[in-house]
XYZ file of C-alpha atoms in Angstrom:
599
model
C 47.100 -29.179 18.649
C 49.327 -29.324 15.636
C 51.378 -26.268 14.696
C 50.142 -26.187 11.128
C 46.451 -25.457 11.643
C 45.279 -22.616 9.448
C 42.483 -20.161 9.372
C 39.008 -21.147 8.200
C 37.644 -18.391 5.956
C 34.319 -19.942 5.044
C 32.409 -22.918 6.363
C 29.218 -24.621 5.177
C 27.550 -26.801 7.839
C 24.940 -29.444 7.066
C 23.467 -27.579 4.067
C 20.109 -28.747 2.684
C 18.562 -27.398 -0.507
C 15.569 -28.495 -2.576
C 14.056 -27.126 -5.754
C 10.447 -28.318 -5.800
C 10.488 -32.087 -5.214
C 14.156 -32.386 -6.226
C 16.748 -32.612 -3.438
C 20.010 -30.987 -4.570
C 22.074 -30.760 -1.367
C 21.363 -33.081 1.520
C 23.561 -32.365 4.523
C 26.632 -31.076 2.638
C 29.421 -29.790 4.886
C 32.797 -28.367 3.923
C 35.314 -25.839 5.260
C 37.470 -23.612 3.046
C 40.756 -22.403 4.442
C 42.877 -19.456 3.392
C 45.127 -20.224 0.407
C 43.237 -23.354 -0.661
C 42.971 -23.725 -4.432
C 40.039 -26.030 -5.084
C 38.536 -27.418 -8.297
C 34.865 -28.424 -8.083
C 33.566 -31.371 -10.111
C 30.301 -33.254 -10.277
C 27.580 -34.260 -12.683
C 25.198 -31.756 -14.270
C 22.523 -30.950 -11.719
C 24.578 -32.307 -8.778
C 24.497 -28.863 -7.102
C 27.839 -27.225 -8.013
C 26.303 -23.847 -8.894
C 23.876 -24.077 -5.948
C 26.776 -24.654 -3.535
C 28.646 -21.643 -5.013
C 25.564 -19.422 -4.746
C 24.982 -20.434 -1.115
C 28.672 -19.840 -0.310
C 28.569 -16.353 -1.841
C 25.243 -15.493 -0.196
C 23.335 -15.127 -3.481
C 21.015 -17.901 -2.391
C 19.705 -19.148 0.959
C 19.952 -22.764 2.107
C 16.710 -24.439 3.299
C 18.558 -25.635 6.396
C 22.126 -25.588 7.745
C 24.441 -22.642 8.307
C 27.191 -20.690 6.564
C 29.880 -19.105 8.726
C 32.274 -16.523 7.338
C 35.473 -15.287 9.003
C 35.515 -11.561 9.852
C 38.418 -10.974 7.453
C 36.907 -12.933 4.532
C 36.923 -10.725 1.420
C 34.904 -12.864 -0.949
C 34.556 -12.032 -4.616
C 32.829 -14.030 -7.317
C 32.579 -14.102 -11.079
C 28.861 -13.740 -11.635
C 27.000 -15.476 -14.424
C 24.965 -12.252 -14.836
C 26.364 -9.084 -16.374
C 26.958 -6.240 -13.900
C 27.590 -3.673 -16.675
C 25.460 -1.735 -19.133
C 26.444 -2.446 -22.748
C 26.763 1.298 -23.419
C 29.330 1.827 -20.620
C 33.020 2.067 -21.456
C 35.356 -0.467 -19.869
C 37.121 2.120 -17.682
C 33.813 3.875 -16.859
C 32.224 0.634 -15.661
C 35.262 -0.386 -13.602
C 35.367 3.006 -11.834
C 31.607 3.017 -11.174
C 31.387 -0.626 -10.085
C 34.431 -0.716 -7.799
C 34.803 2.901 -6.664
C 38.547 2.709 -7.421
C 40.635 5.413 -9.075
C 41.255 5.352 -12.817
C 44.948 4.384 -12.497
C 44.068 1.441 -10.207
C 41.398 0.228 -12.637
C 43.793 0.601 -15.575
C 46.532 -1.350 -13.784
C 44.335 -4.368 -12.975
C 42.666 -4.287 -16.413
C 46.154 -4.408 -17.972
C 46.719 -7.839 -16.404
C 44.038 -9.127 -18.780
C 45.446 -7.239 -21.787
C 42.681 -4.596 -21.558
C 44.716 -1.581 -22.597
C 44.691 1.719 -24.533
C 41.716 2.046 -26.893
C 39.971 -1.024 -25.394
C 39.568 0.866 -22.085
C 37.538 3.568 -23.845
C 35.482 1.141 -25.965
C 31.859 0.460 -25.054
C 31.448 -2.985 -23.493
C 28.708 -3.818 -26.021
C 31.238 -3.558 -28.857
C 33.544 -6.185 -27.319
C 33.400 -9.954 -28.009
C 32.346 -12.365 -25.216
C 35.865 -13.284 -24.108
C 36.755 -9.628 -23.538
C 33.560 -9.029 -21.576
C 34.576 -11.876 -19.274
C 37.990 -10.186 -18.879
C 36.168 -6.998 -17.813
C 34.237 -9.007 -15.182
C 37.493 -10.606 -13.956
C 39.137 -7.181 -13.591
C 36.091 -5.887 -11.653
C 36.221 -8.927 -9.386
C 39.885 -8.311 -8.519
C 39.569 -4.606 -7.831
C 37.780 -5.378 -4.551
C 41.085 -6.907 -3.305
C 39.582 -10.305 -2.407
C 41.315 -13.112 -0.472
C 38.913 -15.812 -1.687
C 37.373 -16.172 -5.156
C 34.421 -18.229 -6.352
C 34.418 -18.854 -10.118
C 31.493 -20.785 -11.577
C 32.369 -22.030 -15.086
C 34.768 -19.139 -15.823
C 35.921 -20.864 -19.014
C 32.552 -20.793 -20.816
C 32.871 -18.617 -23.928
C 36.519 -17.831 -23.152
C 38.950 -18.056 -26.024
C 42.250 -19.831 -25.523
C 44.217 -16.591 -25.080
C 41.945 -15.339 -22.281
C 42.037 -18.805 -20.732
C 45.835 -18.727 -20.592
C 45.757 -15.190 -19.097
C 43.316 -16.424 -16.443
C 45.573 -19.410 -15.663
C 48.637 -17.172 -15.333
C 46.692 -14.909 -13.005
C 45.345 -17.744 -10.826
C 48.810 -19.241 -10.483
C 50.043 -15.941 -8.995
C 46.944 -15.163 -6.915
C 47.817 -15.150 -3.237
C 44.541 -16.191 -1.736
C 42.203 -19.145 -2.015
C 39.656 -19.992 -4.658
C 36.881 -22.358 -5.642
C 36.504 -23.081 -9.374
C 33.730 -25.016 -11.089
C 34.838 -26.118 -14.549
C 34.262 -28.883 -17.086
C 37.746 -28.390 -18.589
C 39.891 -30.986 -16.846
C 43.086 -29.453 -18.235
C 42.173 -26.043 -16.751
C 41.485 -27.563 -13.306
C 44.717 -29.539 -13.468
C 46.753 -26.416 -14.166
C 45.172 -24.182 -11.525
C 43.862 -26.264 -8.598
C 45.652 -28.278 -5.929
C 42.574 -29.886 -4.369
C 39.328 -31.363 -5.602
C 35.821 -31.019 -4.230
C 33.342 -33.495 -5.659
C 29.646 -32.895 -5.215
C 27.509 -35.999 -5.611
C 24.445 -37.591 -4.038
C 23.706 -34.411 -2.077
C 27.015 -34.343 -0.211
C 30.600 -33.306 -0.883
C 34.067 -34.847 -0.613
C 37.174 -32.670 -0.397
C 40.338 -34.435 -1.497
C 43.954 -33.198 -1.085
C 45.090 -33.846 -4.685
C 44.227 -32.461 -8.107
C 41.437 -33.812 -10.288
C 43.595 -36.516 -11.949
C 44.840 -37.829 -8.613
C 41.301 -37.747 -7.232
C 39.870 -39.804 -10.086
C 42.665 -42.379 -9.702
C 42.033 -42.468 -5.931
C 38.313 -42.995 -6.617
C 39.023 -45.863 -8.998
C 41.256 -47.460 -6.337
C 38.563 -47.014 -3.667
C 36.042 -48.624 -6.006
C 38.363 -51.566 -6.767
C 39.029 -52.026 -3.025
C 35.314 -51.927 -2.253
C 34.587 -54.470 -4.975
C 37.277 -56.864 -3.755
C 36.064 -56.361 -0.158
C 32.535 -57.229 -1.327
C 33.781 -60.358 -3.106
C 35.533 -61.468 0.114
C 32.406 -60.723 2.139
C 30.305 -62.799 -0.248
C 32.749 -65.728 -0.140
C 32.848 -65.558 3.689
C 29.040 -65.323 3.824
C 28.760 -68.421 1.636
C 31.141 -70.370 3.930
C 29.275 -69.335 7.069
C 25.922 -70.034 5.447
C 27.091 -73.552 4.525
C 28.122 -74.102 8.191
C 24.756 -72.803 9.432
C 22.816 -74.955 6.954
C 24.726 -78.073 7.987
C 24.575 -77.658 11.772
C 21.349 -75.767 12.388
C 19.526 -78.961 13.451
C 22.257 -80.372 15.737
C 21.657 -79.238 19.318
C 25.382 -79.190 20.241
C 26.196 -76.888 17.332
C 23.015 -74.780 17.479
C 24.469 -71.948 19.558
C 27.521 -71.847 17.277
C 25.218 -71.731 14.251
C 23.266 -68.885 15.864
C 26.417 -66.850 16.449
C 27.493 -67.520 12.841
C 24.063 -66.273 11.667
C 24.669 -63.064 13.614
C 28.103 -62.794 11.962
C 26.511 -63.086 8.511
C 24.032 -60.326 9.328
C 26.830 -58.048 10.578
C 28.941 -58.414 7.443
C 28.592 -55.195 5.543
C 29.124 -54.615 1.879
C 30.494 -51.270 0.744
C 28.353 -49.183 -1.564
C 30.108 -48.835 -4.926
C 28.174 -46.233 -6.772
C 30.449 -44.046 -8.863
C 28.564 -43.011 -11.948
C 31.209 -40.409 -12.772
C 33.486 -42.492 -14.938
C 30.715 -44.550 -16.480
C 29.452 -42.153 -19.130
C 29.849 -43.554 -22.584
C 28.286 -42.125 -25.688
C 27.833 -44.137 -28.869
C 27.226 -42.015 -31.917
C 24.785 -43.530 -34.427
C 26.822 -44.631 -37.456
C 26.722 -42.616 -40.675
C 27.819 -43.903 -44.059
C 31.571 -43.425 -44.619
C 32.337 -41.524 -47.841
C 35.566 -40.715 -49.683
C 36.760 -37.627 -51.536
C 36.485 -33.963 -50.603
C 33.992 -32.867 -47.955
C 34.358 -29.098 -48.395
C 36.051 -26.802 -50.872
C 36.121 -22.992 -50.558
C 37.318 -20.786 -53.393
C 37.925 -17.058 -52.766
C 35.236 -17.134 -50.067
C 34.448 -13.932 -48.171
C 32.349 -14.152 -45.003
C 30.614 -11.467 -42.953
C 27.429 -9.450 -42.652
C 25.826 -6.737 -44.785
C 28.291 -3.839 -44.630
C 30.893 -5.826 -42.594
C 33.573 -8.140 -43.953
C 34.926 -10.575 -41.351
C 37.391 -12.626 -43.446
C 38.159 -12.869 -47.159
C 40.159 -14.839 -49.723
C 39.391 -18.136 -47.968
C 40.686 -21.222 -49.811
C 40.203 -24.584 -48.114
C 40.043 -28.230 -49.226
C 38.879 -30.484 -46.409
C 38.790 -34.271 -46.977
C 35.832 -36.410 -45.863
C 36.256 -37.831 -42.371
C 38.355 -34.882 -41.110
C 37.675 -33.574 -37.594
C 38.476 -29.879 -37.862
C 38.921 -27.655 -34.799
C 38.151 -24.030 -35.716
C 40.318 -21.938 -33.385
C 41.132 -18.274 -32.844
C 40.342 -15.371 -30.523
C 36.731 -14.488 -29.774
C 35.254 -11.939 -32.150
C 37.513 -12.975 -35.039
C 34.834 -14.847 -37.002
C 34.715 -18.516 -35.933
C 30.921 -18.463 -35.476
C 30.529 -16.426 -38.692
C 32.455 -19.131 -40.591
C 30.292 -21.919 -39.133
C 27.059 -20.012 -39.829
C 28.132 -19.472 -43.443
C 29.018 -23.146 -43.922
C 25.673 -24.105 -42.336
C 23.825 -21.961 -44.899
C 22.670 -19.601 -42.154
C 24.548 -16.606 -43.664
C 25.118 -15.817 -47.348
C 28.744 -15.554 -48.531
C 29.734 -11.929 -49.315
C 31.836 -13.151 -52.256
C 33.343 -16.350 -53.690
C 31.794 -19.740 -53.044
C 32.017 -22.982 -51.093
C 30.786 -26.462 -51.990
C 29.973 -29.496 -49.865
C 30.689 -32.932 -51.389
C 27.937 -34.731 -53.301
C 25.001 -35.866 -51.147
C 26.346 -34.374 -47.904
C 23.728 -32.947 -45.537
C 24.811 -30.716 -42.682
C 23.746 -30.807 -38.993
C 24.424 -27.539 -37.150
C 24.647 -26.991 -33.374
C 24.670 -23.232 -32.719
C 25.765 -21.679 -29.389
C 22.243 -20.763 -28.293
C 20.378 -23.381 -30.330
C 18.543 -24.555 -27.232
C 16.579 -21.302 -26.866
C 14.684 -22.284 -30.059
C 13.198 -25.490 -28.546
C 9.402 -25.595 -28.409
C 8.693 -25.089 -24.665
C 5.771 -27.547 -24.663
C 7.531 -30.438 -26.408
C 8.903 -33.168 -24.165
C 12.409 -34.574 -24.572
C 11.338 -37.825 -26.253
C 9.003 -36.056 -28.710
C 11.792 -33.666 -29.715
C 14.242 -36.512 -30.325
C 11.819 -38.597 -32.358
C 10.893 -35.538 -34.450
C 14.519 -34.754 -35.426
C 15.747 -38.377 -35.735
C 16.392 -39.721 -39.231
C 13.635 -42.060 -40.578
C 14.069 -45.662 -39.434
C 15.615 -44.865 -36.031
C 14.029 -47.198 -33.463
C 12.419 -46.171 -30.182
C 15.189 -48.064 -28.361
C 17.930 -46.110 -30.182
C 16.221 -42.870 -29.151
C 15.973 -43.966 -25.510
C 19.608 -45.158 -25.558
C 21.019 -41.851 -26.733
C 18.666 -39.927 -24.415
C 20.081 -41.988 -21.532
C 23.664 -41.269 -22.615
C 22.879 -37.561 -22.382
C 21.447 -38.119 -18.888
C 17.741 -38.301 -19.727
C 17.016 -41.559 -17.927
C 13.643 -43.188 -17.219
C 10.852 -40.643 -16.817
C 13.183 -37.713 -17.620
C 12.335 -38.177 -21.319
C 8.811 -36.982 -20.490
C 10.045 -33.620 -19.135
C 8.870 -30.636 -21.161
C 11.505 -28.294 -22.618
C 10.256 -25.354 -20.519
C 11.248 -27.047 -17.221
C 14.732 -28.070 -18.407
C 17.841 -26.160 -17.288
C 20.097 -24.542 -19.900
C 22.471 -27.490 -19.618
C 19.707 -30.049 -20.092
C 18.338 -28.216 -23.139
C 21.809 -28.031 -24.679
C 22.286 -31.784 -24.136
C 18.882 -32.496 -25.673
C 19.805 -30.542 -28.833
C 23.145 -32.378 -29.083
C 21.446 -35.760 -28.742
C 18.943 -34.741 -31.427
C 21.683 -33.727 -33.840
C 23.430 -37.075 -33.439
C 20.159 -38.920 -34.104
C 19.667 -36.986 -37.346
C 22.734 -38.936 -38.620
C 24.036 -36.103 -40.815
C 27.305 -36.983 -42.573
C 28.605 -33.473 -41.708
C 28.337 -31.949 -38.222
C 29.060 -28.306 -37.360
C 29.345 -27.716 -33.590
C 29.709 -24.241 -32.080
C 30.844 -24.597 -28.431
C 29.140 -27.962 -27.820
C 30.780 -28.417 -24.403
C 29.619 -25.271 -22.612
C 26.792 -26.903 -20.680
C 28.212 -30.378 -20.107
C 30.020 -31.752 -17.048
C 33.540 -32.899 -17.830
C 32.693 -36.606 -17.809
C 30.144 -36.001 -20.579
C 32.575 -33.676 -22.394
C 35.189 -36.421 -22.438
C 32.705 -39.155 -23.363
C 31.461 -37.000 -26.261
C 35.083 -36.349 -27.284
C 35.923 -40.069 -27.315
C 32.760 -40.806 -29.317
C 33.383 -38.076 -31.911
C 36.869 -39.424 -32.447
C 35.277 -42.518 -33.999
C 32.643 -40.548 -35.982
C 32.833 -41.676 -39.611
C 31.488 -38.406 -41.037
C 33.123 -34.973 -41.225
C 33.150 -32.617 -38.249
C 33.871 -28.894 -37.847
C 33.798 -27.602 -34.286
C 34.559 -24.481 -32.267
C 35.665 -25.222 -28.702
C 38.063 -23.764 -26.148
C 37.950 -26.826 -23.934
C 41.503 -28.104 -24.298
C 40.745 -31.625 -23.168
C 37.961 -31.872 -25.758
C 39.943 -30.371 -28.667
C 42.895 -32.604 -27.814
C 40.657 -35.698 -27.854
C 38.868 -34.886 -31.116
C 40.813 -32.698 -33.562
C 42.602 -34.242 -36.531
C 43.304 -30.821 -38.039
C 43.186 -27.154 -37.179
C 41.798 -24.170 -39.035
C 42.731 -20.803 -37.543
C 40.492 -17.745 -37.882
C 41.986 -14.316 -37.208
C 43.044 -10.991 -38.691
C 40.571 -11.204 -41.561
C 41.891 -14.574 -42.773
C 41.041 -18.267 -42.398
C 43.898 -20.741 -42.885
C 44.900 -24.287 -42.063
C 47.436 -24.521 -39.258
C 50.305 -26.828 -40.249
C 50.988 -28.404 -36.837
C 48.914 -30.333 -34.285
C 46.919 -28.917 -31.384
C 49.675 -29.237 -28.739
C 51.986 -27.338 -31.018
C 49.334 -24.623 -31.453
C 48.773 -24.180 -27.691
C 52.533 -24.154 -27.022
C 53.152 -21.348 -29.542
C 50.238 -19.337 -28.206
C 51.454 -19.620 -24.588
C 54.967 -18.741 -25.692
C 53.783 -15.601 -27.514
C 51.570 -14.523 -24.598
C 54.340 -14.924 -22.050
C 56.578 -12.793 -24.232
C 53.831 -10.112 -24.359
C 53.497 -10.269 -20.576
C 57.264 -10.049 -20.227
C 57.613 -13.495 -18.634
C 60.270 -16.062 -19.205
C 58.966 -19.332 -20.553
C 57.314 -21.889 -18.313
C 60.596 -23.073 -16.823
C 60.348 -26.694 -17.890
C 63.465 -28.604 -16.884
C 65.710 -29.488 -19.805
C 65.636 -33.163 -20.848
C 68.350 -35.307 -19.268
C 71.233 -36.634 -21.360
C 71.007 -40.352 -22.063
C 73.560 -42.456 -20.195
C 76.333 -43.965 -22.341
C 75.844 -47.709 -23.002
C 78.076 -49.922 -20.807
C 80.641 -52.260 -22.440
C 80.105 -56.037 -22.061
C 81.669 -57.461 -18.865
C 82.866 -60.824 -17.566
C 80.373 -63.181 -15.806
C 81.846 -62.749 -12.282
C 81.217 -59.010 -12.480
C 77.692 -59.807 -13.650
C 76.975 -61.805 -10.460
C 78.232 -58.990 -8.271
C 76.191 -56.492 -10.275
C 73.053 -58.678 -9.891
C 73.481 -58.862 -6.100
C 73.896 -55.071 -5.948
C 70.806 -54.546 -8.079
C 68.694 -56.887 -5.936
C 69.782 -55.001 -2.802
C 68.950 -51.647 -4.411
C 65.555 -52.902 -5.573
C 64.751 -54.051 -2.001
C 65.760 -50.629 -0.652
C 63.598 -48.821 -3.225
C 60.665 -51.120 -2.397
C 60.852 -50.343 1.314
C 61.126 -46.585 0.627
C 58.139 -46.856 -1.690
C 56.114 -48.608 1.012
C 57.015 -45.911 3.583
C 56.109 -43.011 1.289
C 52.853 -44.664 0.238
C 51.930 -45.151 3.884
C 52.732 -41.491 4.658
C 50.583 -40.313 1.748
C 47.683 -42.485 2.927
C 47.989 -40.954 6.405
C 47.823 -37.421 4.983
C 44.758 -38.489 2.948
C 43.088 -39.939 6.009
C 43.756 -36.834 8.123
C 42.421 -34.642 5.357
C 39.322 -36.678 4.563
C 38.453 -37.031 8.282
C 38.462 -33.286 8.710
C 39.678 -30.820 6.149
C 40.639 -28.527 9.051
C 43.912 -30.401 9.245
C 44.934 -28.888 5.914
C 47.719 -26.352 5.650
C 50.043 -25.056 2.988
C 52.926 -27.085 4.501
C 50.833 -30.276 4.584
C 49.782 -29.680 0.985
C 53.436 -29.216 -0.005
C 54.421 -32.387 1.847
C 51.600 -34.262 0.066
C 52.884 -33.017 -3.294
C 56.496 -33.866 -2.353
C 55.580 -37.384 -1.219
C 53.609 -37.928 -4.443
C 56.685 -36.863 -6.440
C 58.943 -39.161 -4.389
C 56.563 -42.079 -5.015
C 56.677 -41.401 -8.763
C 60.476 -41.163 -8.745
C 60.825 -44.391 -6.767
C 58.417 -46.177 -9.126
C 60.467 -45.010 -12.108
C 63.714 -46.056 -10.449
C 62.256 -49.463 -9.535
C 61.293 -50.077 -13.186
C 64.736 -49.007 -14.370
C 66.527 -51.299 -11.900
C 64.192 -54.210 -12.674
C 64.856 -53.790 -16.408
C 68.597 -53.718 -15.810
C 68.366 -56.869 -13.704
C 66.293 -58.506 -16.444
C 68.908 -57.673 -19.095
C 71.637 -59.275 -16.962
């Protein structure tokens, strides 16, 4: 065989899994090799968590087998909490992993769990820090393959960046389910899509995979158009000559040809989510003004001296570390908590819709989806509007008759979101609206909110979502709430910069921008002709290189998709290198073509 075969650590063969009448996995097979860094995508309910649980042995498949290499050291980030809230961080780590205190302290330090935090009880820490404790526990078992199911839920941006830094350095393989496209792009080299009961492993990151999928779809559609045209031609021949004896056998063979012609299935619901938000009346003036506002709880001040003026139509991202008061601010603005001092005012006639983190646990278990939506919708909303928005949040057909008690956490969260949008409030407050959505829905919701004519305040750590939606930023931290002067990219850049300095890293090592070339002086016509000929020759050369590289990349794809066993670190690196060469050649081709044009 080929010299670059690598070791299979974990293999799922022909996995079948049903829950009640619902088939989740239907003959899914995939092999994971050492060092593979894989991002998992797929619609809500497609079976991402189920696949992870079967891989880690937390759940049994109905049929099929799971084989694990003898030296597989698998570790996973569990959705459940392995600690008691009264335990200290260091106490839990020692008990849970059996490692010595200095080892626990060293690994915990990678997630900025240091000094007094190590002796704090876990119950006193905010959610993001509790996830850091789980990450440290996971690593202390010295794994060579990690399974992380939605590790970014409830993580603040700082913890997210620490996790990214760690995953970039991790020398082993991993499988990550996430709805944050940006996170997958920065950490994973391959993409596993779970859909229609099966899975596809692709050798590029999530962006490249989605482009590849679009291309496949376009090819299939054009193939189908050709098939249809050919079928029409043949059919015309058959119709004309069916009766003539001399042509009958020919007509029969043409009939067989028509039957053999196959169309390709083009069913890619992934990119087809679009959410239209019911319109609210656009208003001018100030949406919110806070004067000397202090927020917190009886006996606990969280932030004080808050002064804000927010115009109508603003889309405000509320950012900051977990535990600093983002939710407290939203609850106060929603009228859920009383201000400790000072005051805030909403603009005249503004009603507020509030989506809290665990809002979905308050749904009446015996209400069905449609009944809930029609109850919360604003008067005058039609049945069709309700069904439309239900469909956009993946309640299609009979799903609207499902009772709340049989819905998953993700489905309940989506139902509450849909309900809030139907209430048509001119102000929306969203606390972590993306935590239970797949990334297609996250992005569709982001694109829709961008066109929302009301005012929006939202807490989210999903970078893709914040980037799509935010028009301004309010930062909560250190007992203060203030507007951040720059945009979101600027905010993330400064945060990464500061964290790297804390971790003693140099900055991300971006190459410095190239100097622009000096403009050439005008030249005589004869030189122009010579120059044109040279350019044409160079363009031809670039075109043939481009064709060769594209062909090589397609071959690597084919090898990989036929059997992911042909993967190896060196093949992955060659794939990445060829992709870079293709990009460079495309850029060069454009440059040369422009130059030729200008001559």
